[in-house]
Amino acid sequence: MILENNPTKAKHRLSLLLFILLGIIVFLIASPFFFFFGILGQFSLTFLNIFYFVLRSAISIYISLSGISFDLLDLEELNKLKGQKVVLMANHRSHLDMFIFLANVFSLRAAANSYIFRVPVLGLIMRLSKHFEMEKGDVEKLEKAKLEISSAIKYKHRVLFFPEMTRCPLNFQGIQKFRLIPFQLARDEGVKIVPIVLYGTDKVWPRGTSAMFTENKLKVKALKPIDTSEFRTSMELSKYTKRVMEESLMELQK
């Protein structure tokens, strides 16, 4: 996705700069509410839900103002499971993925790499949002995350995993290898998995580029829930989930 036309390249770099500046403005306006309800939310579920409402509203406005357009397909699958214990499994294509989820899914809590929690300001928001800190090879953090995920599922929060654990490379067509941990956790908790397929976020904000292509449209599709109790092993569950997601991604690419 390298552009040779210099004026066009400058336009897309400016689009990313404007996206970042807009994000800073929205954050500065909303931050008093983030921190007030976020801190109280550490002690009260009611205030935590208000925090999630404020966060979702702010990011929805942010995405709308940024000029990014997307289609939400079959998200009624999530509505059908309202009040039930579920986890979401999504492919990971861009930094934009998380913004799309936060703007459209209430009380979302995601498993994320430790380095994100060390980023100034963002790390604090991640902690106030009660996202789950995980790091490859760190058994202590993994066990802590397992307990937190179990508690989140109990309160029927929407737990999100990106089983690939990293964004796909530039121009990558399929879905990368899945890690087993999310599927082991889902089976241990006896919850349903809702696979969600993202297409085009990497065409809007590609990995490894300093540009944003807001003219490209993206799609988000929720697939039918998967009953984890129907699978004998986590590997079997992982392979099946990846297969149905790849099939859906191929359809969205047409």
Coordinates of C-alpha atoms in Angstrom, one line a residue, residues 74-208:
D74 CA -25.2 -9.4 12.2
L75 CA -24.4 -7.8 15.5
E76 CA -27.8 -8.9 16.6
E77 CA -26.0 -12.1 17.5
L78 CA -24.6 -10.2 20.5
N79 CA -28.0 -8.8 21.4
K80 CA -29.5 -12.3 21.4
L81 CA -27.0 -13.2 24.1
K82 CA -27.7 -10.2 26.3
G83 CA -27.4 -11.3 29.9
Q84 CA -25.5 -14.4 29.0
K85 CA -21.9 -15.3 29.7
V86 CA -19.9 -15.0 26.4
V87 CA -16.4 -14.1 25.2
L88 CA -15.6 -12.4 21.9
M89 CA -12.9 -13.7 19.6
A90 CA -11.7 -11.4 16.8
N91 CA -9.0 -11.3 14.2
H92 CA -6.5 -8.5 14.6
R93 CA -5.6 -6.3 11.6
S94 CA -5.0 -2.7 12.9
H95 CA -4.7 -0.4 15.9
L96 CA -8.2 0.7 14.7
D97 CA -9.7 -2.6 15.7
M98 CA -9.9 -1.7 19.4
F99 CA -11.5 1.7 18.6
I100 CA -14.3 0.0 16.6
F101 CA -15.0 -2.4 19.4
L102 CA -15.0 0.2 22.1
A103 CA -17.4 2.4 20.1
N104 CA -19.9 -0.5 19.6
V105 CA -19.7 -2.9 22.5
F106 CA -20.8 -1.8 26.0
S107 CA -18.7 -2.9 29.0
L108 CA -16.0 -4.3 26.8
R109 CA -12.8 -5.6 28.5
A110 CA -10.0 -6.9 26.4
A111 CA -6.9 -9.0 27.0
A112 CA -3.9 -6.9 25.9
N113 CA -0.1 -7.1 25.9
S114 CA 1.7 -5.6 28.9
Y115 CA 3.5 -2.9 26.9
I116 CA 0.2 -1.1 26.3
F117 CA -0.2 -0.7 30.0
R118 CA 3.1 1.1 30.2
V119 CA 2.2 3.8 27.7
P120 CA 1.6 7.1 29.6
V121 CA -2.1 8.1 29.9
L122 CA -3.3 5.1 27.7
G123 CA -2.0 2.7 30.3
L124 CA -4.0 4.5 33.0
I125 CA -7.2 4.4 30.9
M126 CA -6.6 0.6 30.3
R127 CA -6.4 0.1 34.1
L128 CA -9.5 2.2 34.8
S129 CA -11.3 0.2 32.1
K130 CA -10.2 -3.0 33.8
H131 CA -8.7 -4.6 30.7
F132 CA -6.6 -7.7 31.3
E133 CA -2.8 -7.4 31.2
M134 CA -1.0 -10.4 29.7
E135 CA 2.6 -11.1 28.8
K136 CA 4.1 -14.1 27.1
G137 CA 6.1 -16.2 29.5
D138 CA 4.8 -14.3 32.6
V139 CA 3.0 -17.0 34.6
E140 CA 2.1 -14.6 37.4
K141 CA 0.4 -12.1 35.1
L142 CA -1.4 -14.9 33.3
E143 CA -2.8 -16.4 36.5
K144 CA -3.9 -12.9 37.7
A145 CA -5.6 -12.3 34.3
K146 CA -7.4 -15.6 34.5
L147 CA -8.9 -14.6 37.9
E148 CA -9.9 -11.2 36.5
I149 CA -11.4 -12.7 33.4
S150 CA -13.4 -15.2 35.4
S151 CA -14.8 -12.3 37.5
A152 CA -15.6 -10.3 34.4
I153 CA -17.6 -13.2 32.9
K154 CA -19.4 -13.6 36.2
Y155 CA -20.6 -10.0 35.9
K156 CA -21.5 -10.6 32.2
H157 CA -19.0 -8.1 30.9
R158 CA -18.0 -8.6 27.3
V159 CA -14.5 -10.1 27.3
L160 CA -12.6 -9.7 24.1
F161 CA -9.6 -11.8 22.9
F162 CA -7.5 -11.3 19.7
P163 CA -6.2 -14.9 19.5
E164 CA -3.5 -13.9 17.0
M165 CA -2.1 -11.7 19.8
T166 CA -0.7 -9.2 17.3
R167 CA -1.8 -7.2 14.2
C168 CA -1.4 -8.8 10.8
P169 CA 1.5 -7.7 8.6
L170 CA 0.9 -5.2 5.8
N171 CA -1.2 -6.7 2.9
F172 CA -1.7 -10.0 4.8
Q173 CA -4.8 -11.7 3.4
G174 CA -5.9 -14.3 5.9
I175 CA -5.8 -14.9 9.7
Q176 CA -2.6 -15.6 11.6
K177 CA -2.0 -18.6 13.9
F178 CA -4.2 -18.6 17.0
R179 CA -2.8 -19.0 20.5
L180 CA -4.5 -21.6 22.7
I181 CA -4.8 -19.6 25.9
P182 CA -8.1 -17.8 25.0
F183 CA -9.8 -21.0 24.1
Q184 CA -8.6 -22.8 27.2
L185 CA -10.0 -20.0 29.3
A186 CA -13.3 -20.1 27.4
R187 CA -13.6 -23.8 27.9
D188 CA -12.7 -23.6 31.6
E189 CA -15.5 -21.0 32.1
G190 CA -18.0 -22.9 30.0
V191 CA -19.0 -19.9 28.0
K192 CA -20.1 -19.4 24.4
I193 CA -17.7 -17.8 21.9
V194 CA -18.9 -15.2 19.5
P195 CA -16.4 -14.9 16.6
I196 CA -16.2 -11.4 15.1
V197 CA -14.5 -10.9 11.8
L198 CA -12.9 -7.6 10.9
Y199 CA -12.2 -6.7 7.3
G200 CA -10.6 -3.5 6.0
T201 CA -9.3 -1.9 9.2
D202 CA -5.7 -2.5 7.9
K203 CA -6.7 -0.8 4.7
V204 CA -7.8 2.3 6.7
W205 CA -4.8 2.3 9.1
P206 CA -2.2 -0.2 7.9
R207 CA 0.5 -1.6 10.2
G208 CA 3.9 0.0 9.7

